[in-house]
PDB file of C-alpha atoms and ligand atoms in Angstrom:
ATOM      1  CA  MET A   1      -6.196  -7.565  11.925  1.00 96.00           C
ATOM      2  CA  ARG A   2      -2.914  -7.136  13.723  1.00 98.00           C
ATOM      3  CA  HIS A   3      -2.032  -3.484  14.474  1.00 98.00           C
ATOM      4  CA  LEU A   4       1.546  -2.840  15.598  1.00 98.00           C
ATOM      5  CA  PRO A   5       1.586   0.819  16.739  1.00 98.00           C
ATOM      6  CA  GLY A   6       4.965   2.541  16.550  1.00 98.00           C
ATOM      7  CA  TYR A   7       6.664  -0.507  15.011  1.00 98.00           C
ATOM      8  CA  LEU A   8       9.199   1.811  13.335  1.00 98.00           C
ATOM      9  CA  ASP A   9      10.875   4.491  15.436  1.00 98.00           C
ATOM     10  CA  SER A  10      11.487   7.946  13.993  1.00 98.00           C
ATOM     11  CA  THR A  11      15.000   7.047  12.752  1.00 98.00           C
ATOM     12  CA  ASP A  12      13.694   4.007  10.877  1.00 98.00           C
ATOM     13  CA  GLN A  13      10.752   6.012   9.507  1.00 98.00           C
ATOM     14  CA  TYR A  14      13.085   8.680   8.139  1.00 98.00           C
ATOM     15  CA  ALA A  15      15.390   6.063   6.602  1.00 98.00           C
ATOM     16  CA  LEU A  16      12.456   4.251   4.992  1.00 98.00           C
ATOM     17  CA  ALA A  17      10.921   7.484   3.668  1.00 98.00           C
ATOM     18  CA  GLY A  18      14.326   8.184   2.079  1.00 98.00           C
ATOM     19  CA  LYS A  19      14.235   4.772   0.353  1.00 98.00           C
ATOM     20  CA  VAL A  20      10.747   5.565  -0.921  1.00 98.00           C
ATOM     21  CA  ALA A  21      11.973   8.924  -2.242  1.00 98.00           C
ATOM     22  CA  ASP A  22      14.702   7.068  -4.196  1.00 98.00           C
ATOM     23  CA  ILE A  23      12.070   4.685  -5.572  1.00 98.00           C
ATOM     24  CA  LEU A  24       9.843   7.575  -6.654  1.00 98.00           C
ATOM     25  CA  HIS A  25      12.721   9.283  -8.439  1.00 98.00           C
ATOM     26  CA  HIS A  26      13.085   6.125 -10.584  1.00 98.00           C
ATOM     27  CA  ALA A  27       9.435   5.120 -10.725  1.00 98.00           C
ATOM     28  CA  PRO A  28       7.347   8.320 -10.431  1.00 98.00           C
ATOM     29  CA  LEU A  29       3.882   8.343  -8.891  1.00 98.00           C
ATOM     30  CA  PHE A  30       1.269   7.479 -11.510  1.00 98.00           C
ATOM     31  CA  GLN A  31      -2.436   8.240 -11.546  1.00 98.00           C
ATOM     32  CA  PRO A  32      -4.571   5.100 -11.160  1.00 97.00           C
ATOM     33  CA  PHE A  33      -8.125   4.938 -12.575  1.00 96.00           C
ATOM     34  CA  LEU A  34     -11.183   2.901 -11.608  1.00 92.00           C
ATOM     35  CA  PRO A  35     -11.527   0.367 -14.429  1.00 91.00           C
ATOM     36  CA  ARG A  36     -15.253   0.470 -15.146  1.00 87.00           C
ATOM     37  CA  TRP A  37     -15.870   4.181 -14.712  1.00 86.00           C
ATOM     38  CA  GLY A  38     -12.492   5.585 -15.712  1.00 90.00           C
ATOM     39  CA  THR A  39     -12.582   7.961 -12.736  1.00 94.00           C
ATOM     40  CA  PRO A  40      -9.217   8.801 -11.187  1.00 96.00           C
ATOM     41  CA  LEU A  41      -8.450   7.619  -7.652  1.00 96.00           C
ATOM     42  CA  SER A  42      -7.429  10.382  -5.260  1.00 97.00           C
ATOM     43  CA  VAL A  43      -4.384   8.367  -4.212  1.00 98.00           C
ATOM     44  CA  ARG A  44      -1.338   8.302  -6.505  1.00 98.00           C
ATOM     45  CA  MET A  45       0.817   5.202  -6.677  1.00 98.00           C
ATOM     46  CA  SER A  46       4.077   3.557  -7.539  1.00 98.00           C
ATOM     47  CA  ASN A  47       5.625   0.180  -6.721  1.00 99.00           C
ATOM     48  CA  CYS A  48       8.866  -1.606  -6.027  1.00 98.00           C
ATOM     49  CA  GLY A  49       9.741  -5.275  -6.244  1.00 98.00           C
ATOM     50  CA  PRO A  50       9.382  -7.757  -9.116  1.00 98.00           C
ATOM     51  CA  LEU A  51       5.675  -6.976  -9.543  1.00 98.00           C
ATOM     52  CA  GLY A  52       3.575  -3.856  -9.146  1.00 98.00           C
ATOM     53  CA  TRP A  53      -0.163  -3.293  -8.782  1.00 98.00           C
ATOM     54  CA  VAL A  54      -1.754  -1.052 -11.396  1.00 98.00           C
ATOM     55  CA  ALA A  55      -5.312   0.124 -12.139  1.00 97.00           C
ATOM     56  CA  ASP A  56      -6.457   1.536 -15.469  1.00 95.00           C
ATOM     57  CA  LYS A  57      -9.357   1.257 -17.888  1.00 91.00           C
ATOM     58  CA  SER A  58      -8.561  -2.385 -18.653  1.00 90.00           C
ATOM     59  CA  GLY A  59      -8.659  -3.464 -15.024  1.00 94.00           C
ATOM     60  CA  TYR A  60      -6.662  -4.153 -11.890  1.00 95.00           C
ATOM     61  CA  ARG A  61      -3.570  -6.297 -12.238  1.00 97.00           C
ATOM     62  CA  TYR A  62       0.037  -6.943 -11.299  1.00 98.00           C
ATOM     63  CA  GLN A  63       2.712  -6.238 -13.881  1.00 98.00           C
ATOM     64  CA  ALA A  64       6.507  -6.088 -13.962  1.00 98.00           C
ATOM     65  CA  THR A  65       6.771  -2.588 -15.458  1.00 98.00           C
ATOM     66  CA  HIS A  66       5.712   0.985 -14.707  1.00 98.00           C
ATOM     67  CA  PRO A  67       2.606   1.949 -16.729  1.00 97.00           C
ATOM     68  CA  ASP A  68       4.033   5.331 -17.827  1.00 97.00           C
ATOM     69  CA  THR A  69       7.777   4.720 -18.218  1.00 98.00           C
ATOM     70  CA  GLY A  70       7.650   1.036 -19.254  1.00 98.00           C
ATOM     71  CA  ARG A  71      10.644   0.370 -17.006  1.00 98.00           C
ATOM     72  CA  PRO A  72      10.878  -2.461 -14.462  1.00 98.00           C
ATOM     73  CA  TRP A  73       9.975  -1.463 -10.898  1.00 98.00           C
ATOM     74  CA  PRO A  74      12.964  -0.669  -8.665  1.00 98.00           C
ATOM     75  CA  PRO A  75      14.025  -3.474  -6.321  1.00 98.00           C
ATOM     76  CA  MET A  76      12.428  -3.791  -2.902  1.00 98.00           C
ATOM     77  CA  PRO A  77      14.649  -2.292  -0.193  1.00 98.00           C
ATOM     78  CA  GLY A  78      16.172  -4.840   2.182  1.00 98.00           C
ATOM     79  CA  ALA A  79      14.489  -3.118   5.141  1.00 98.00           C
ATOM     80  CA  LEU A  80      11.077  -4.063   3.695  1.00 98.00           C
ATOM     81  CA  LEU A  81      12.098  -7.684   3.083  1.00 98.00           C
ATOM     82  CA  ASP A  82      13.348  -7.838   6.681  1.00 98.00           C
ATOM     83  CA  LEU A  83      10.148  -6.307   8.027  1.00 98.00           C
ATOM     84  CA  TRP A  84       8.067  -8.854   6.067  1.00 98.00           C
ATOM     85  CA  GLU A  85      10.149 -11.685   7.449  1.00 98.00           C
ATOM     86  CA  ALA A  86       9.767 -10.366  10.990  1.00 98.00           C
ATOM     87  CA  VAL A  87       5.984  -9.870  10.965  1.00 98.00           C
ATOM     88  CA  SER A  88       4.351 -11.940   8.193  1.00 98.00           C
ATOM     89  CA  GLY A  89       5.034 -15.473   9.443  1.00 96.00           C
ATOM     90  CA  TYR A  90       5.001 -16.472   5.757  1.00 97.00           C
ATOM     91  CA  GLU A  91       7.413 -18.890   4.085  1.00 94.00           C
ATOM     92  CA  ALA A  92       8.112 -16.856   0.924  1.00 97.00           C
ATOM     93  CA  PRO A  93       9.134 -13.225   0.340  1.00 97.00           C
ATOM     94  CA  PRO A  94       6.747 -10.517  -0.856  1.00 98.00           C
ATOM     95  CA  GLU A  95       6.737  -9.808  -4.604  1.00 98.00           C
ATOM     96  CA  ALA A  96       5.056  -6.418  -4.686  1.00 98.00           C
ATOM     97  CA  CYS A  97       5.292  -3.305  -2.589  1.00 98.00           C
ATOM     98  CA  LEU A  98       2.588  -0.832  -3.546  1.00 98.00           C
ATOM     99  CA  VAL A  99       3.471   2.744  -2.629  1.00 98.00           C
ATOM    100  CA  ASN A 100       0.330   4.811  -2.005  1.00 98.00           C
ATOM    101  CA  TYR A 101       0.705   8.569  -1.693  1.00 98.00           C
ATOM    102  CA  TYR A 102      -2.174  10.435  -0.025  1.00 98.00           C
ATOM    103  CA  ALA A 103      -2.174  14.177  -0.511  1.00 97.00           C
ATOM    104  CA  PRO A 104      -3.981  15.857   2.408  1.00 95.00           C
ATOM    105  CA  THR A 105      -7.452  15.426   0.839  1.00 96.00           C
ATOM    106  CA  ALA A 106      -6.994  11.896  -0.546  1.00 98.00           C
ATOM    107  CA  LYS A 107      -8.808   8.812   0.705  1.00 98.00           C
ATOM    108  CA  MET A 108      -9.402   5.225  -0.347  1.00 97.00           C
ATOM    109  CA  GLY A 109     -12.851   3.672  -0.582  1.00 96.00           C
ATOM    110  CA  LEU A 110     -13.745   0.332   0.997  1.00 96.00           C
ATOM    111  CA  HIS A 111     -12.275  -2.528  -1.038  1.00 96.00           C
ATOM    112  CA  GLN A 112     -10.779  -5.993  -0.718  1.00 97.00           C
ATOM    113  CA  ASP A 113      -7.211  -6.897  -1.665  1.00 97.00           C
ATOM    114  CA  ARG A 114      -7.917  -9.866  -3.892  1.00 96.00           C
ATOM    115  CA  ASP A 115      -5.897  -9.570  -7.076  1.00 96.00           C
ATOM    116  CA  GLU A 116      -3.296 -11.952  -5.660  1.00 96.00           C
ATOM    117  CA  ALA A 117      -3.246 -15.643  -6.620  1.00 94.00           C
ATOM    118  CA  ASP A 118      -1.915 -16.272  -3.120  1.00 91.00           C
ATOM    119  CA  VAL A 119      -4.461 -15.151  -0.547  1.00 94.00           C
ATOM    120  CA  ASP A 120      -2.943 -17.372   2.150  1.00 94.00           C
ATOM    121  CA  ALA A 121      -0.088 -14.910   2.533  1.00 97.00           C
ATOM    122  CA  PRO A 122      -0.924 -11.919   4.733  1.00 98.00           C
ATOM    123  CA  VAL A 123      -0.870  -8.322   3.538  1.00 98.00           C
ATOM    124  CA  VAL A 124       1.567  -6.186   5.527  1.00 98.00           C
ATOM    125  CA  SER A 125       1.278  -2.409   5.402  1.00 98.00           C
ATOM    126  CA  ILE A 126       3.362   0.415   6.800  1.00 99.00           C
ATOM    127  CA  SER A 127       2.231   3.999   7.393  1.00 98.00           C
ATOM    128  CA  LEU A 128       4.549   7.017   7.073  1.00 98.00           C
ATOM    129  CA  GLY A 129       3.701  10.699   7.481  1.00 98.00           C
ATOM    130  CA  ASP A 130       0.307  12.137   8.404  1.00 98.00           C
ATOM    131  CA  ARG A 131      -2.024   9.996  10.468  1.00 98.00           C
ATOM    132  CA  ALA A 132      -5.075   8.503   8.778  1.00 98.00           C
ATOM    133  CA  ARG A 133      -8.299   6.837   9.814  1.00 98.00           C
ATOM    134  CA  PHE A 134      -8.316   3.212   8.615  1.00 98.00           C
ATOM    135  CA  ARG A 135     -11.683   1.458   8.361  1.00 98.00           C
ATOM    136  CA  LEU A 136     -12.057  -2.316   8.607  1.00 98.00           C
ATOM    137  CA  GLY A 137     -15.217  -4.260   7.823  1.00 98.00           C
ATOM    138  CA  GLY A 138     -16.007  -7.912   7.224  1.00 97.00           C
ATOM    139  CA  ASP A 139     -16.266 -10.025   4.116  1.00 94.00           C
ATOM    140  CA  SER A 140     -19.211  -8.116   2.651  1.00 95.00           C
ATOM    141  CA  ARG A 141     -19.285  -4.466   1.638  1.00 93.00           C
ATOM    142  CA  LYS A 142     -22.452  -3.817   3.648  1.00 93.00           C
ATOM    143  CA  GLY A 143     -21.551  -5.220   7.066  1.00 93.00           C
ATOM    144  CA  PRO A 144     -20.534  -3.322  10.207  1.00 96.00           C
ATOM    145  CA  THR A 145     -17.144  -1.627  10.277  1.00 97.00           C
ATOM    146  CA  ASP A 146     -14.703  -0.350  12.867  1.00 97.00           C
ATOM    147  CA  SER A 147     -11.997   2.260  12.581  1.00 98.00           C
ATOM    148  CA  VAL A 148      -8.553   2.952  13.973  1.00 98.00           C
ATOM    149  CA  TRP A 149      -6.105   5.826  13.498  1.00 98.00           C
ATOM    150  CA  LEU A 150      -2.822   4.816  11.890  1.00 98.00           C
ATOM    151  CA  GLU A 151       0.194   6.909  12.843  1.00 98.00           C
ATOM    152  CA  SER A 152       3.544   7.229  11.126  1.00 98.00           C
ATOM    153  CA  GLY A 153       5.559   4.093  11.887  1.00 98.00           C
ATOM    154  CA  ASP A 154       2.545   1.849  12.483  1.00 99.00           C
ATOM    155  CA  VAL A 155       2.355  -1.564  10.808  1.00 98.00           C
ATOM    156  CA  VAL A 156      -0.875  -3.397  10.004  1.00 98.00           C
ATOM    157  CA  VAL A 157      -1.135  -7.080   9.092  1.00 98.00           C
ATOM    158  CA  LEU A 158      -4.260  -8.356   7.338  1.00 98.00           C
ATOM    159  CA  GLU A 159      -4.256 -12.103   7.917  1.00 98.00           C
ATOM    160  CA  GLY A 160      -6.590 -14.967   8.700  1.00 96.00           C
ATOM    161  CA  LYS A 161     -10.206 -13.812   8.709  1.00 95.00           C
ATOM    162  CA  THR A 162      -9.228 -10.232   7.873  1.00 97.00           C
ATOM    163  CA  ARG A 163      -7.056 -11.117   4.840  1.00 97.00           C
ATOM    164  CA  LEU A 164     -10.044 -10.587   2.525  1.00 97.00           C
ATOM    165  CA  ALA A 165     -11.935  -8.113   4.705  1.00 98.00           C
ATOM    166  CA  PHE A 166     -13.174  -4.844   3.232  1.00 98.00           C
ATOM    167  CA  HIS A 167     -11.051  -1.896   4.299  1.00 98.00           C
ATOM    168  CA  GLY A 168     -10.202   1.654   3.302  1.00 98.00           C
ATOM    169  CA  ILE A 169      -8.952   5.052   4.409  1.00 98.00           C
ATOM    170  CA  ASP A 170     -11.629   7.569   5.466  1.00 98.00           C
ATOM    171  CA  LYS A 171      -9.368  10.566   5.723  1.00 98.00           C
ATOM    172  CA  VAL A 172      -5.893  11.876   6.374  1.00 98.00           C
ATOM    173  CA  GLU A 173      -5.226  14.461   9.069  1.00 98.00           C
ATOM    174  CA  PRO A 174      -3.159  17.107   7.279  1.00 98.00           C
ATOM    175  CA  GLY A 175      -0.142  18.462   9.120  1.00 97.00           C
ATOM    176  CA  SER A 176      -0.162  15.772  11.797  1.00 98.00           C
ATOM    177  CA  SER A 177       3.400  14.651  10.915  1.00 98.00           C
ATOM    178  CA  ASP A 178       6.368  16.508   9.486  1.00 96.00           C
ATOM    179  CA  LEU A 179       8.141  13.383   8.204  1.00 98.00           C
ATOM    180  CA  LEU A 180       7.463  13.945   4.488  1.00 98.00           C
ATOM    181  CA  GLY A 181       8.529  17.581   4.810  1.00 97.00           C
ATOM    182  CA  GLY A 182      12.064  16.213   4.393  1.00 95.00           C
ATOM    183  CA  TRP A 183      11.324  15.724   0.654  1.00 98.00           C
ATOM    184  CA  PRO A 184       9.616  18.941  -0.504  1.00 96.00           C
ATOM    185  CA  ASP A 185      10.305  18.163  -4.186  1.00 97.00           C
ATOM    186  CA  LEU A 186       8.198  14.997  -3.972  1.00 97.00           C
ATOM    187  CA  PHE A 187       5.692  15.951  -1.272  1.00 97.00           C
ATOM    188  CA  PRO A 188       5.243  19.740  -1.297  1.00 95.00           C
ATOM    189  CA  ALA A 189       1.909  19.356   0.504  1.00 94.00           C
ATOM    190  CA  GLY A 190       3.087  16.824   3.090  1.00 96.00           C
ATOM    191  CA  GLY A 191       0.586  13.999   3.316  1.00 97.00           C
ATOM    192  CA  ARG A 192       0.867  10.274   3.897  1.00 98.00           C
ATOM    193  CA  LEU A 193       2.637   7.288   2.407  1.00 98.00           C
ATOM    194  CA  ASN A 194       1.418   3.758   2.814  1.00 98.00           C
ATOM    195  CA  LEU A 195       3.564   0.836   1.726  1.00 98.00           C
ATOM    196  CA  THR A 196       1.651  -2.378   1.152  1.00 98.00           C
ATOM    197  CA  LEU A 197       3.674  -5.585   0.889  1.00 98.00           C
ATOM    198  CA  ARG A 198       2.052  -8.520  -0.856  1.00 98.00           C
ATOM    199  CA  ARG A 199       2.862 -12.006  -2.013  1.00 97.00           C
ATOM    200  CA  VAL A 200       1.249 -12.291  -5.461  1.00 97.00           C
ATOM    201  CA  THR A 201       2.012 -15.778  -6.783  1.00 96.00           C
ATOM    202  CA  VAL A 202       1.684 -19.040  -4.889  1.00 95.00           C
ATOM    203  CA  PRO A 203       5.230 -20.183  -4.015  1.00 94.00           C
ATOM    204  CA  GLY A 204       6.298 -22.844  -6.528  1.00 88.00           C
ATOM    205  CA  LYS A 205       3.731 -21.789  -9.149  1.00 82.00           C
ATOM    206  CA  ALA A 206       4.596 -19.337 -11.895  1.00 66.00           C
ATOM    207  CA  SER A 207       1.321 -17.631 -12.747  1.00 65.00           C
ATOM    208  CA  VAL A 208       0.420 -14.168 -11.458  1.00 57.00           C
ATOM    209  CA  ARG A 209      -3.278 -14.863 -11.259  1.00 55.00           C
TER     210      ARG A 209
HETATM  211  O1  AKG B   1      -3.363   3.279   3.001  1.00 67.02           O
HETATM  212  C1  AKG B   1      -3.665   2.297   3.675  1.00 67.02           C
HETATM  213  O2  AKG B   1      -3.430   2.214   4.881  1.00 67.02           O
HETATM  214  C2  AKG B   1      -4.372   1.142   3.002  1.00 67.02           C
HETATM  215  C3  AKG B   1      -3.984   0.947   1.575  1.00 67.02           C
HETATM  216  C4  AKG B   1      -4.713  -0.192   0.933  1.00 67.02           C
HETATM  217  O3  AKG B   1      -5.643  -0.728   1.452  1.00 67.02           O
HETATM  218  C5  AKG B   1      -4.278  -0.693  -0.373  1.00 67.02           C
HETATM  219  O4  AKG B   1      -3.363  -0.162  -0.992  1.00 67.02           O
HETATM  220  O5  AKG B   1      -4.852  -1.704  -0.844  1.00 67.02           O
HETATM  221 MN1   MN B   2      -6.192  -2.599   0.440  1.00 67.02          MN
END
């Protein structure tokens, strides 16, 4: 994977966190559930862009509307489209930006990002707020893994051999950043945001899956 430490400086991080706060005021964090077991994930989510990723008892999928409010997702901020253009090397714009919010005790188990029809496009993700330990494995759940700490402002690109690699978040280090303290109504406990930009459909083809 490509890790770009400190890609966003503190001014850009603050501006982007403000855009995310606007998004969350229109499209509040929802509680995703593991489809087969119905257990809640510890991360809460929202999205912006034409499509959003959701997880509930009927499965994982992309859809154009918020699962609780039924409203379309807010548009993707221009800063995210620009960032994608600068780092993805991909011909077409992203269609979904998943907003993950990690409260201090949240984590994300090892998984692959593979609900996209287009797996040639990279996945680009941006970290804001508390640092977190990101784990990257190979193309099977059992293989060896490696880990790296992601700090606020870091960008990660999953591309090539790592596009479908297993990955997850082991833990967040509470209190390691004060960025989200700027929005106490949304993030009273601080924590971490991760924005994951994805191309969902193959350019020129209509279907989501
Ligand atoms: O929080 C992260 O850095 C990773 C998030 C992730 O893997 C996902 O949303 O699919
Ligand atoms: Mn992922």
